[in-house]
Coordinates of C-alpha atoms in Angstrom, one line a residue:
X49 CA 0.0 0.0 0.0
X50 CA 0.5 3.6 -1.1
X51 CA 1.4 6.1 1.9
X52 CA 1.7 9.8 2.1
X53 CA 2.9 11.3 5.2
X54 CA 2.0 15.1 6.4
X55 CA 3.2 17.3 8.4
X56 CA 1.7 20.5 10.2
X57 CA 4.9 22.5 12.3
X58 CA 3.6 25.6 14.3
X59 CA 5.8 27.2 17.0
X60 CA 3.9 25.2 19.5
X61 CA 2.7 22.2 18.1
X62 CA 3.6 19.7 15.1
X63 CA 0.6 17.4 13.7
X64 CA 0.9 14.3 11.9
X65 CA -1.3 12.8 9.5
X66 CA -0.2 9.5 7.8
X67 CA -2.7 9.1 4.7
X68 CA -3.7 6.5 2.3
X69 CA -2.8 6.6 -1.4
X70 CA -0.6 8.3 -3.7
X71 CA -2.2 11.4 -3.5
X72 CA -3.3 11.2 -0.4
X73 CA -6.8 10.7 -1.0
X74 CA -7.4 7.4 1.2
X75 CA -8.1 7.3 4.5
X76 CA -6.1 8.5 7.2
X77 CA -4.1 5.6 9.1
X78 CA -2.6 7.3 11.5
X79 CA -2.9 10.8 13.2
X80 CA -1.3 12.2 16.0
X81 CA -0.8 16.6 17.8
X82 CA 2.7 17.2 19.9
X83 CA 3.0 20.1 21.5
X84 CA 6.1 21.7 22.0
X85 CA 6.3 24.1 25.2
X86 CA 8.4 27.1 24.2
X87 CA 11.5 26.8 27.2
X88 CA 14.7 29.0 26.6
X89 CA 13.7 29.6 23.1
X90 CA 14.6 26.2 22.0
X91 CA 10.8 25.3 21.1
X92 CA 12.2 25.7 17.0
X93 CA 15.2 23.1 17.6
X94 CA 12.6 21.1 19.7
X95 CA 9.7 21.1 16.6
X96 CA 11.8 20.3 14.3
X97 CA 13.3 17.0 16.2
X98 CA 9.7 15.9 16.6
X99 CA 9.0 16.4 12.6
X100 CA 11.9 14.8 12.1
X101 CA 11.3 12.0 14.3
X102 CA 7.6 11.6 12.7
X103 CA 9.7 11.3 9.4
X104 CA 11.7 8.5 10.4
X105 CA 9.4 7.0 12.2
X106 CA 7.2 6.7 9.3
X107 CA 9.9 5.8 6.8
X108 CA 10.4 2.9 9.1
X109 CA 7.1 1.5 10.2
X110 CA 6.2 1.9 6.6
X111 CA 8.9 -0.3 5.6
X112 CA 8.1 -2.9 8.5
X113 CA 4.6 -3.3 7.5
X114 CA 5.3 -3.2 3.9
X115 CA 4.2 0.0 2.9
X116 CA 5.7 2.6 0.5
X117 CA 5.7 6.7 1.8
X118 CA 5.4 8.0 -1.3
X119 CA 6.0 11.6 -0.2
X120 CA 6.6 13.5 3.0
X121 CA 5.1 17.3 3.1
X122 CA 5.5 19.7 5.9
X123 CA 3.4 23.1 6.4
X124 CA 4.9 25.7 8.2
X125 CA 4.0 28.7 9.6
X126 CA 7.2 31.0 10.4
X127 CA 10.0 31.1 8.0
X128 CA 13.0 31.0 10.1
X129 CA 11.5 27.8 11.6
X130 CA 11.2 26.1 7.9
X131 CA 15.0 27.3 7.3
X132 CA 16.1 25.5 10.5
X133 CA 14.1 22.5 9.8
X134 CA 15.6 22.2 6.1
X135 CA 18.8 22.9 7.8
X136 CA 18.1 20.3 10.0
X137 CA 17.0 17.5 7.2
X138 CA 20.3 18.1 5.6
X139 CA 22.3 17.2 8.1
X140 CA 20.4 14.3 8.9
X141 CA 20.6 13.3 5.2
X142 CA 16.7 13.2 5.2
X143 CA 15.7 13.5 1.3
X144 CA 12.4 14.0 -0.9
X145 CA 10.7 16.0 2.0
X146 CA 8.7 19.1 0.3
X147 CA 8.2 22.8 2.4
X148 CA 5.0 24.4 2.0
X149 CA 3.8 27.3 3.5
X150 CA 0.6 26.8 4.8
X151 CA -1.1 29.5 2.8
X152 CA 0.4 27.3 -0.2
X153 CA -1.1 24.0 1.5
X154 CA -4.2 25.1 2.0
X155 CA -4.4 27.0 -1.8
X156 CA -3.8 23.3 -3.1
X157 CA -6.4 21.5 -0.9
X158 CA -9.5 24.5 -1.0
X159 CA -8.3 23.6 -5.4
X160 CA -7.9 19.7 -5.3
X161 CA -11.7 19.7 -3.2
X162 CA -13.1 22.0 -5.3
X163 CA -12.2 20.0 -8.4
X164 CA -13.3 16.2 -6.6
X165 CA -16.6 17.9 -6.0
X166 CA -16.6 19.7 -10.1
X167 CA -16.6 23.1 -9.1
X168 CA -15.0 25.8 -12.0
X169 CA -14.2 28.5 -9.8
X170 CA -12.7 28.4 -6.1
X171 CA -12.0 30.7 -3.2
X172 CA -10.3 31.3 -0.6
X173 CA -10.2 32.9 2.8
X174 CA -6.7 32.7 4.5
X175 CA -7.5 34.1 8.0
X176 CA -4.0 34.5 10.3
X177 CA -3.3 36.2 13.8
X178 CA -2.7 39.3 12.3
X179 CA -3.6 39.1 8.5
X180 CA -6.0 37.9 6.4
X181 CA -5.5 36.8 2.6
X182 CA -7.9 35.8 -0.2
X183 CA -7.2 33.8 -3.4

């Protein structure tokens, strides 16, 4: 079986979803929320060792069972955390894993559900903290 593993990294939490199918449009096998409690501002260094970890893990537990990961993503939210995290997959010689902004995720999702359910036109509302952005 076909699996696609993603990954949601906020400065306080990192959710995993481990999905079904090539493109991710099975059913989820796996799901799991870690927060990361922000101590000496080392709650970056700590999200990214837990994404990392989920990566592995995955790669791993896929194999053991039999499974293929067909492709890792990971959202992000702050930009200096996605640096640190690429920086960090590097070094760990961690390959194939794609960076998305989540404005970018969620762009791709509000178009890929749009399209499954045959709708032409699509829009949406990107509402942040501070900011809000429509496409």
């Amino acid at each position: 079986m076909e699996i696609v593993l993603g990954v949601s990294m906020t400065p306080t939490t990192v959710s995993i979803a481990l999905v079904e199918g090539e493109k991710a449009d099975g059913v989820i096998v796996e799901r799991d929320v870690f927060d990361i409690p922000a101590i000496d501002d080392s709650a970056t260094s700590r999200a990214c060792d837990h994404v990392i970890a989920a990566i592995l893990g995955t790669q791993e537990g896929a194999i053991a069972a039999g499974h293929h990961l067909v492709s890792t993503g990971v959202t992000w939210t702050h930009h200096a955390q996605a640096a640190l995290l690429r920086e960090a997959l590097v070094a760990r010689g961690i390959e194939d894993v794609l960076l998305v902004s989540e404005l970018h995720a969620a762009a791709a999702l509000a178009q890929a559900v749009a399209r499954a359910v045959g709708y032409d036109k699509t829009a949406l509302m990107f509402v942040e903290r501070d900011t809000a952005t429509m496409a």
